[in-house]
Short mmCIF file of C-alpha atoms and ligand atoms in Angstrom, two decimals:
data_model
loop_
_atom_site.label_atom_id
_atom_site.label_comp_id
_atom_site.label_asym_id
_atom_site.label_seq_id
_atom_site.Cartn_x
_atom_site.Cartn_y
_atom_site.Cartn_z
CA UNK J 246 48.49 -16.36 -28.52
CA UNK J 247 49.21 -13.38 -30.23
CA UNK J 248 45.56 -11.92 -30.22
CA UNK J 249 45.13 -12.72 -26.35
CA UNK J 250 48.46 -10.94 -25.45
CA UNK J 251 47.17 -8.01 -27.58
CA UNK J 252 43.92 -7.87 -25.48
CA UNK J 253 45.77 -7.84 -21.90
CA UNK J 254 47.89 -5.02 -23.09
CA UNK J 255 44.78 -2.99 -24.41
CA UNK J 256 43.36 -3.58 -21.54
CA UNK J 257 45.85 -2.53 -19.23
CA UNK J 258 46.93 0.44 -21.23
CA UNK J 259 42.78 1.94 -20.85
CA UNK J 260 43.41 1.16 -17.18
CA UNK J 261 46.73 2.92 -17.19
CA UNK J 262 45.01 5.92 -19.31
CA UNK J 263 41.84 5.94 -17.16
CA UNK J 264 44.05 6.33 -13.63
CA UNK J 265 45.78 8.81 -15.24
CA UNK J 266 42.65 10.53 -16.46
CA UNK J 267 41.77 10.62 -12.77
CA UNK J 268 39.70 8.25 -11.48
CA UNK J 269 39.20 4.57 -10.93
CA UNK J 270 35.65 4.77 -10.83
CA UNK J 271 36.41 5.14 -14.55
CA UNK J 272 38.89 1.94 -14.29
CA UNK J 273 36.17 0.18 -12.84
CA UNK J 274 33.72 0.45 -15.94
CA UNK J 275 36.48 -1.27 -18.05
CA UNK J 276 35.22 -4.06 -19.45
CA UNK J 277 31.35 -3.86 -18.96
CA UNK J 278 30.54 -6.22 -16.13
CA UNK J 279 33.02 -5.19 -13.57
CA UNK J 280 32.67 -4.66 -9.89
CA UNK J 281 30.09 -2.01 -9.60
CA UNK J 282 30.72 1.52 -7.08
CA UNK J 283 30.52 1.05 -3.90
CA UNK J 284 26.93 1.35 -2.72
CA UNK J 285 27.62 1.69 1.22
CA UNK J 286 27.96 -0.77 4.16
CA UNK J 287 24.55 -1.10 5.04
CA UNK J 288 22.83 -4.59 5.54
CA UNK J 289 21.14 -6.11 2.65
CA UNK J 290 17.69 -6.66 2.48
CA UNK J 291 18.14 -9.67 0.07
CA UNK J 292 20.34 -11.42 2.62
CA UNK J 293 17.74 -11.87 5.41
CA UNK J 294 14.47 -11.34 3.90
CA UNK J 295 15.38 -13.73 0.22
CA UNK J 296 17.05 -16.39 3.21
CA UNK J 297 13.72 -18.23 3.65
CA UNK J 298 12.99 -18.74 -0.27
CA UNK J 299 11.12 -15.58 -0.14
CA UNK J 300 11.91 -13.33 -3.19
CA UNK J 301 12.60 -9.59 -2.30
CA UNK J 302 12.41 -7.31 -4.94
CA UNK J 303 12.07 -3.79 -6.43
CA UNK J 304 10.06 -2.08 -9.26
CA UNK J 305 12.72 -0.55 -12.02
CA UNK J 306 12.80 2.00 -14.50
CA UNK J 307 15.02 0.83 -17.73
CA UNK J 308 16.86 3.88 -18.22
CA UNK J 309 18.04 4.03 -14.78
CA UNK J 310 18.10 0.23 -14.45
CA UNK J 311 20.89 0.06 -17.76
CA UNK J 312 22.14 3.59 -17.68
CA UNK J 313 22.87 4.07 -13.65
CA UNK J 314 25.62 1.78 -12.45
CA UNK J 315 25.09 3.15 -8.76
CA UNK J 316 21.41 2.04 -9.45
CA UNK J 317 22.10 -1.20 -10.48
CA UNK J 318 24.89 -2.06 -7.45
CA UNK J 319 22.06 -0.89 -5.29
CA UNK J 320 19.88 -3.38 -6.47
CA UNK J 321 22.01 -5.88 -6.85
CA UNK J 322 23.21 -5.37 -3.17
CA UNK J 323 19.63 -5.38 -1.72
CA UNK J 324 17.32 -7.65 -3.84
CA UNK J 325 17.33 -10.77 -5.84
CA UNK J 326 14.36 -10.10 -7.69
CA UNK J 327 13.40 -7.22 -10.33
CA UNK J 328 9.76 -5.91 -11.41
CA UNK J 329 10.13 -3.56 -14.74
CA UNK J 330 8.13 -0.58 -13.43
CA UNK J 331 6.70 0.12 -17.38
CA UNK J 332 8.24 -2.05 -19.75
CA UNK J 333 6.06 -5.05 -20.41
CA UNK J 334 2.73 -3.00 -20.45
CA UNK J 335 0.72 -2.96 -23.24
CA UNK J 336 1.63 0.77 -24.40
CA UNK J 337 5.50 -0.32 -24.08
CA UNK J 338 5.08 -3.48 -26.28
CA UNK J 339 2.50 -3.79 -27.89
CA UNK J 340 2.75 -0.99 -30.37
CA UNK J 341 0.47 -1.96 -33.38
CA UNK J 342 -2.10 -4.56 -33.90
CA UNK J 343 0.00 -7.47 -33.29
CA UNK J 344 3.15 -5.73 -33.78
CA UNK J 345 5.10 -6.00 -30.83
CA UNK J 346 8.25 -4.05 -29.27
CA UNK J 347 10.51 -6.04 -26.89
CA UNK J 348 13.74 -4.13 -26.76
CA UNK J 349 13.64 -2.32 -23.87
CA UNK J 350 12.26 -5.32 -22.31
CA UNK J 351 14.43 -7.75 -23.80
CA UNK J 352 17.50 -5.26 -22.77
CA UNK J 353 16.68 -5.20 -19.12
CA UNK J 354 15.79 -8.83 -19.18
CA UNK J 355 19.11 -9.79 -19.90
CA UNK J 356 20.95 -7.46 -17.49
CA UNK J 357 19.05 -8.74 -14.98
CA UNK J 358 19.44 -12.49 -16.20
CA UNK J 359 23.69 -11.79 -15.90
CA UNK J 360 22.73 -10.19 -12.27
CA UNK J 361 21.77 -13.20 -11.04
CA UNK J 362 17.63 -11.38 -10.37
CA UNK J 363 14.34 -13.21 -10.90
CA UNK J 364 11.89 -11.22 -12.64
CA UNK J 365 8.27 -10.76 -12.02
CA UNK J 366 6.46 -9.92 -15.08
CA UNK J 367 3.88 -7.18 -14.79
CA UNK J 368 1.27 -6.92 -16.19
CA UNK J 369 -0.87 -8.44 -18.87
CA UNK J 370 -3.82 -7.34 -18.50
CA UNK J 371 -4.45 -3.52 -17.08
CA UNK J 372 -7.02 -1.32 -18.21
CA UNK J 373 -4.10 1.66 -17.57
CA UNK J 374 -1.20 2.49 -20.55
CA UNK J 375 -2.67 0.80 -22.97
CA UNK J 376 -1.81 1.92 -26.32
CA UNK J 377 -3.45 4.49 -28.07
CA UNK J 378 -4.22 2.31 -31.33
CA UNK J 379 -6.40 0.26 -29.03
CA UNK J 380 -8.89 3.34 -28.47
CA UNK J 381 -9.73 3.49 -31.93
CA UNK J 382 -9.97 -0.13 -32.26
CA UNK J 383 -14.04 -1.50 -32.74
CA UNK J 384 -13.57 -4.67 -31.07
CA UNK J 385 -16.34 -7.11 -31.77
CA UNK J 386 -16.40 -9.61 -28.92
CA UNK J 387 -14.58 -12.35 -30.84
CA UNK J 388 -11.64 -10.34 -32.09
CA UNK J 389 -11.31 -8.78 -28.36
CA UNK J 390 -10.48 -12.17 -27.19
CA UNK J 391 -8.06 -13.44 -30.05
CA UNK J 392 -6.45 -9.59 -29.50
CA UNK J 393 -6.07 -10.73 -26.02
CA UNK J 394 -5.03 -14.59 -27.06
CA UNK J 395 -2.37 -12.82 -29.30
CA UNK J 396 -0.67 -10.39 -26.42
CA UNK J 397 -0.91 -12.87 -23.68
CA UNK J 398 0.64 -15.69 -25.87
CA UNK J 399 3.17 -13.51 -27.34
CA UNK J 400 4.39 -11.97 -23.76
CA UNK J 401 4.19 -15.09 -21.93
CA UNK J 402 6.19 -17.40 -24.28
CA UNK J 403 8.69 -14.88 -25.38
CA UNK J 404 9.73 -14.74 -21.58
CA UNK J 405 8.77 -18.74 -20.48
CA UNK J 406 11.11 -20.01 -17.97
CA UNK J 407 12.82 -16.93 -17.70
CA UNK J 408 9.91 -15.21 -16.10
CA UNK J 409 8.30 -17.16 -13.19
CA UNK J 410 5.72 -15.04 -11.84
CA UNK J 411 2.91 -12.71 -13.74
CA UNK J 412 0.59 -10.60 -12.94
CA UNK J 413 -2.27 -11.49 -15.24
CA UNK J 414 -4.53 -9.20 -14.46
CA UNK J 415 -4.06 -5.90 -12.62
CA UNK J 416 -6.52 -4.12 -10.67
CA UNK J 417 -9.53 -6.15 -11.85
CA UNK J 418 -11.87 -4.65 -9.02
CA UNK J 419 -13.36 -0.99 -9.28
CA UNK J 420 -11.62 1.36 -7.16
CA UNK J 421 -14.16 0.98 -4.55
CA UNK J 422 -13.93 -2.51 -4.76
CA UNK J 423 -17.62 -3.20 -4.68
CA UNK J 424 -17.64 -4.98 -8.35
CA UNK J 425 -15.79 -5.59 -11.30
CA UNK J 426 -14.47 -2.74 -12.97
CA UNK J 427 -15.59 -1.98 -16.68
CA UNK J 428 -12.65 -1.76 -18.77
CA UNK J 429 -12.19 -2.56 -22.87
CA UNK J 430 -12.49 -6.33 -21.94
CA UNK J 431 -14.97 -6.12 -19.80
CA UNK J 432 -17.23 -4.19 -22.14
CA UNK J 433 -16.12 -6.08 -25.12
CA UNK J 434 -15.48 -10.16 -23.87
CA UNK J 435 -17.46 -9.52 -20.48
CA UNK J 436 -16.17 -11.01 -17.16
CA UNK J 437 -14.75 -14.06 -19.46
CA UNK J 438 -12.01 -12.17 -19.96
CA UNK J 439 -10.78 -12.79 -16.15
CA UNK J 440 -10.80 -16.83 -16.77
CA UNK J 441 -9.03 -16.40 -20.57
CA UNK J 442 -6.30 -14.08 -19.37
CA UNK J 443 -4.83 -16.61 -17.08
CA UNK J 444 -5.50 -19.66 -19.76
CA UNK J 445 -3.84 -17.66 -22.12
CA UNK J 446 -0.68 -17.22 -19.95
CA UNK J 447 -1.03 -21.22 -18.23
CA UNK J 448 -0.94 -22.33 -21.79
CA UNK J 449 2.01 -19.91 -23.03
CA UNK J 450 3.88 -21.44 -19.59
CA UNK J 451 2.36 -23.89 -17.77
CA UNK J 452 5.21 -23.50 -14.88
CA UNK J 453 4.39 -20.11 -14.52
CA UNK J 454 2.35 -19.11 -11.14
CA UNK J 455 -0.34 -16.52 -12.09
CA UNK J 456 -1.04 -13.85 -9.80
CA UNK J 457 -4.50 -11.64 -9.82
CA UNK J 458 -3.18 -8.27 -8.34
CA UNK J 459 -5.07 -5.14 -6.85
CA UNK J 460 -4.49 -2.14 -4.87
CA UNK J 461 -6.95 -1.35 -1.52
CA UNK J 462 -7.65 2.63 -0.83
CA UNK J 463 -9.15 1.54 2.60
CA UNK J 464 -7.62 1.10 5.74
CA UNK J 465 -9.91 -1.85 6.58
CA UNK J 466 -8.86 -4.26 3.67
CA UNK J 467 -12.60 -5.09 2.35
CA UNK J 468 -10.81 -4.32 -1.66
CA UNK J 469 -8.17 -7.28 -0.46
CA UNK J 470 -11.02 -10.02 0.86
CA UNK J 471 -13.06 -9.00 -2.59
CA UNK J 472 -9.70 -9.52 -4.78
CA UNK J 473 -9.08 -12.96 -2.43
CA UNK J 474 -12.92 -13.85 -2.69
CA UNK J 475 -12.62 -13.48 -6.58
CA UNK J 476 -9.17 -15.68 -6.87
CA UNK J 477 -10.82 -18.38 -5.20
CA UNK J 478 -14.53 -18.29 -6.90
CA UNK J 479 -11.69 -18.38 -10.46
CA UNK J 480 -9.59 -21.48 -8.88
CA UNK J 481 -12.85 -23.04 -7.89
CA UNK J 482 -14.05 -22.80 -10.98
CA UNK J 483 -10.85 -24.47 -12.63
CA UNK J 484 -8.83 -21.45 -13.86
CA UNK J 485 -4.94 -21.22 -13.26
CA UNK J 486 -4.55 -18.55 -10.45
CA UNK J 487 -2.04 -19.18 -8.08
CA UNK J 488 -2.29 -16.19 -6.08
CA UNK J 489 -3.48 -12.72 -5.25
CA UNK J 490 -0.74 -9.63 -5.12
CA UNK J 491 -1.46 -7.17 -2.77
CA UNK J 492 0.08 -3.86 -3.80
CA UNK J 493 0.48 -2.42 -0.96
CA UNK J 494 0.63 1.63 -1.71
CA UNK J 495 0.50 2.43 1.87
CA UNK J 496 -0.48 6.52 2.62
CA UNK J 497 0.92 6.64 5.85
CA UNK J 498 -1.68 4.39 7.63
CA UNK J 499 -1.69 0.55 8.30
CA UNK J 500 -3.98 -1.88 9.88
CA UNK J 501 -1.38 -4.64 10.16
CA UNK J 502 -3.86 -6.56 12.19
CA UNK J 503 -6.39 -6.98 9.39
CA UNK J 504 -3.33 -7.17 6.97
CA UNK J 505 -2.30 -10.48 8.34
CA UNK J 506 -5.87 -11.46 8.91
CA UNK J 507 -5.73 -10.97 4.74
CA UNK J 508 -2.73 -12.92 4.16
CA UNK J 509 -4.02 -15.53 6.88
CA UNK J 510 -7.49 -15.75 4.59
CA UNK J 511 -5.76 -16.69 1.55
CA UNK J 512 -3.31 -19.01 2.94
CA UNK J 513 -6.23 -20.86 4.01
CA UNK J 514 -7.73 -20.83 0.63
CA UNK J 515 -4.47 -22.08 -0.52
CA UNK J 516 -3.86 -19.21 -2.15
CA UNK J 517 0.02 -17.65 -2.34
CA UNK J 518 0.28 -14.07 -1.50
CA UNK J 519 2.47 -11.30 -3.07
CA UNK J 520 3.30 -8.00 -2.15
CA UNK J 521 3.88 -6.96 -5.22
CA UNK J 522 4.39 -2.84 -4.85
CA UNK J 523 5.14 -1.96 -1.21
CA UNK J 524 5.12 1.78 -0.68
CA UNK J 525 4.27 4.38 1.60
CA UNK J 526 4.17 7.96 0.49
CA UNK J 527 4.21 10.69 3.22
CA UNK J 528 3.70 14.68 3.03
CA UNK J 529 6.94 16.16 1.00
CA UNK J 530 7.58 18.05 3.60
CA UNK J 531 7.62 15.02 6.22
CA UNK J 532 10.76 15.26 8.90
CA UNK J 533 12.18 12.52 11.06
CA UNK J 534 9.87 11.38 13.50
CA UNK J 535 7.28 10.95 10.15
CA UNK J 536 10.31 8.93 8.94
CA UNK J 537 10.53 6.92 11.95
CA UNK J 538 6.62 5.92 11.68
CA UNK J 539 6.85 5.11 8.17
CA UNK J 540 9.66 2.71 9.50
CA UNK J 541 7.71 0.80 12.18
CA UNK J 542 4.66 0.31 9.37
CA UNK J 543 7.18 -0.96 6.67
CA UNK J 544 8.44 -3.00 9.63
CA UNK J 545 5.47 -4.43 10.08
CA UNK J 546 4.37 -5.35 6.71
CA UNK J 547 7.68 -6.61 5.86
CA UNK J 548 7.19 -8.93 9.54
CA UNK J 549 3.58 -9.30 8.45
CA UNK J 550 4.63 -11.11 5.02
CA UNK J 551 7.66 -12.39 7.25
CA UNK J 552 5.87 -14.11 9.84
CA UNK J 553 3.51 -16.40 6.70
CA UNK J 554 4.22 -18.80 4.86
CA UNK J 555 2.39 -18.46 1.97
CA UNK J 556 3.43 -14.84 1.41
CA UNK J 557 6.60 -15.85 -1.50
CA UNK J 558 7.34 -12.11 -2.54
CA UNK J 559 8.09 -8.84 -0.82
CA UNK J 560 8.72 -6.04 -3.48
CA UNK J 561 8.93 -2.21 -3.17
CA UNK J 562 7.66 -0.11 -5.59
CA UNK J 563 10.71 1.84 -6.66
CA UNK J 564 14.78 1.89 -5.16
CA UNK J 565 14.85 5.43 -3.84
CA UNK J 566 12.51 8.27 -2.86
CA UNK J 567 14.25 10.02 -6.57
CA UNK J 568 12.90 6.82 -8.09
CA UNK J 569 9.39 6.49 -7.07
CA UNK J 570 6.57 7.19 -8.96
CA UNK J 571 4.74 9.43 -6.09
CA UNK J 572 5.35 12.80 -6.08
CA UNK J 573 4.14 12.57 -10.17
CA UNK J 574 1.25 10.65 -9.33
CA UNK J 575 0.48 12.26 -5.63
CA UNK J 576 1.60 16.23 -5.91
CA UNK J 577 3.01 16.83 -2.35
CA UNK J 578 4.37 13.49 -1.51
CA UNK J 579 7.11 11.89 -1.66
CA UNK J 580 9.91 9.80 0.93
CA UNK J 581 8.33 6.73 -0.04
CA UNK J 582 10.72 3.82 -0.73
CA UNK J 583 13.50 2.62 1.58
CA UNK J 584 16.59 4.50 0.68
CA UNK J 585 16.59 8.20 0.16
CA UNK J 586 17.16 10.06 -3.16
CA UNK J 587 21.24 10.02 -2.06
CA UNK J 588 20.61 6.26 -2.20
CA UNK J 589 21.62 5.93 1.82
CA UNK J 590 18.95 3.94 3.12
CA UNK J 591 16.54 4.94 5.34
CA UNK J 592 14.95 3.87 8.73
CA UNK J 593 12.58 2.33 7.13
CA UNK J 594 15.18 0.12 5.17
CA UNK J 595 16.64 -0.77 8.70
CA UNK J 596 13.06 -1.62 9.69
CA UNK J 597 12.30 -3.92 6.86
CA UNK J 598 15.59 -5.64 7.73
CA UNK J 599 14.90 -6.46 11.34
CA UNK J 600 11.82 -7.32 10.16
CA UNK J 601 13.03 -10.21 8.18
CA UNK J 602 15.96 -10.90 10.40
CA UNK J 603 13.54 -11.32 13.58
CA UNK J 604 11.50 -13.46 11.91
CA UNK J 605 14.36 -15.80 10.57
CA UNK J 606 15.40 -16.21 13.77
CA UNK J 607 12.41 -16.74 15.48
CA UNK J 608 11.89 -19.45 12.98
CA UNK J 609 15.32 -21.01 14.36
CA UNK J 610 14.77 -20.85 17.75
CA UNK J 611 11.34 -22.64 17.35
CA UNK J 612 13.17 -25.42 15.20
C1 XIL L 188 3.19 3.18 -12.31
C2 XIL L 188 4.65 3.47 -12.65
O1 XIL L 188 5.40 3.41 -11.47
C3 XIL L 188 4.76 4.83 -13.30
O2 XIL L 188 6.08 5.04 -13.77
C4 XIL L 188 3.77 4.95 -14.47
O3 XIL L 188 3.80 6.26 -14.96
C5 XIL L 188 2.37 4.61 -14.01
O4 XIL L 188 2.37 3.32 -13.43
N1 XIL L 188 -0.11 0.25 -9.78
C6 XIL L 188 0.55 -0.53 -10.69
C7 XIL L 188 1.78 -0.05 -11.34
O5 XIL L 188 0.16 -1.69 -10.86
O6 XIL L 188 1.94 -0.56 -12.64
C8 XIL L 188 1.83 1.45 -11.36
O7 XIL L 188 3.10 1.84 -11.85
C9 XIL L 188 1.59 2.01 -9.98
C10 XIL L 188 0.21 1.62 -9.49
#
């Protein structure tokens, strides 16, 4: 009795000393998980394009994603599902032999657990920030594969049931797509290592659905049919892949014709389809009507995904243009997520929801 009295009049007197202290923004952080700033009127994406079971999602960065309460309204106001842009990598985790790190991870797992967000886990397997232990490491081809039983395992069952969708293996194609490309387990296991990634992760949660993900350079989509030609020879030949993730890192150019032609070709295979990190940098410099094509292609790849059943997952690849990871990785581009760095969102946001919001309806009016 006593103690809870106490806490309502603590409580109330930081309120009281907060107003005074000018501001209620302050207020509103009292207590930890109170409502969140304002984050604008704007229509959210999660509200048309999550309506048909379909999870919409972002990419996030930890600090921004625990530190940033503007951030994490945002996100919380436009998606229902979370990637971690760097956090379950090997370089993040994995940080000796068979030492593992899962604080950050663990941290952002549980925010995002108490804001009602899936999370797709990515990635397992990536030839990219790996740590740099692993360099010096003379793998013979037996303890490449229990080094790769060990992370998978570890990841996997830490997160079972909380994570629902992996990416096993990321970018398993050379960048031209014509073959496999040589990585550590490639040149150590050999193209085994494909099939024992995703046993390692069925066993570690056999509920989880296993995704083999890529990137295409080309307009035409040939890197997309090889990654869907390889998911199928893998399911064919018994292993646990569910589906292929298309990534999606548009450069300003689209064929959405041979896009859907993709997503149609693995639907038939009985393959699901996820794009997995929708983006579309433009020059730094670009001005409105640049901003108003990027809008009619993220339109269309949002309809594109909207329009087929098989395609579960929509997620961008960073919340704002102040978030993304181009202009590091491409010098002299930028603008290319769906809100701006000001967090207001852009035509292309408005795009992606009419997108959605077209196709839901259409789906009514045909019954
Ligand atoms: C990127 C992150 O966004 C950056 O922060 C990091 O420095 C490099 O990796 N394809 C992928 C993602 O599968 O993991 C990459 O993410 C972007 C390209």
């Amino acid at each position: 009795m006593f103690a809870a009295s106490t806490t309502v009049v603590t409580r109330l007197a930081l309120v009281v000393a907060a107003v005074v202290a000018g501001g209620l923004a302050v207020a509103s952080t009292v207590g930890g998980d109170s409502p969140p700033p304002d984050v604008g009127g704007h229509e959210p994406l999660r509200a048309t394009a999550g309506a048909d079971q379909r999870f919409v999602g972002v990419a996030v960065g930890h600090d921004a994603f625990l530190g940033d309460e503007r951030f994490r309204s945002l996100v919380v106001h436009d998606f229902d599902t979370v990637t971690f842009e760097n956090e379950l990598k090997w370089s993040e985790v994995h940080v000796a032999p068979g030492e593992f790190d899962f604080a950050r991870a663990d941290a952002m797992l549980a925010r995002a657990e108490r804001d009602d967000l899936a999370v797709r886990g990515h990635t397992l397997v990536w030839h990219e920030q790996l740590p740099s232990w692993l360099d010096d490491a003379r793998l013979g081809r037996e303890q490449a594969i229990e080094l790769l039983r060990v992370h998978i395992s570890t990841v996997v069952s830490r997160y079972a049931g909380r994570v629902a969708h992996w990416d096993v293996v990321n970018e398993p194609l050379s960048h031209d797509g014509s073959g496999l490309r040589e990585t550590v387990w490639s040149r150590t296991i050999g193209d085994e290592y494909l099939s024992l990634a995703f046993e390692f992760a069925h066993e570690a949660d056999p509920t989880a659905r296993l995704f083999l993900n890529d990137y295409d350079g080309s307009v035409e989509g040939e890197k997309y049919d090889s990654l869907i030609d390889l998911a199928d020879r893998l399911r064919r030949d018994g292993v646990p892949v569910h589906g292929v993730g298309f990534q999606l890192h548009l450069d300003g150019r689209l064929d959405a014709t041979t896009l859907a032609g993709l997503v149609q070709r693995a639907s038939d295979l009985g393959l699901e389809v996820a794009f997995t990190e929708v983006d579309d940098r433009i020059p730094a410099d670009a001005g409105p009507a640049e901003l108003a094509r990027q809008a009619r292609r993220l339109g269309k790849v949002a309809s594109i995904c909207a329009a087929a059943p098989a395609c579960s997952t929509f997620v961008v690849w960073g919340l704002t243009d102040g978030h993304s990871w181009v202009p590091t990785a491409f010098p002299g581009y930028g603008h290319a997520t769906l809100f701006d760095a000001d967090f207001a969102p852009k035509p292309a946001h408005s795009a992606v929801v009419s997108a959605f919001t077209d196709a839901a309806d259409t789906q009514v009016e045909g019954g």
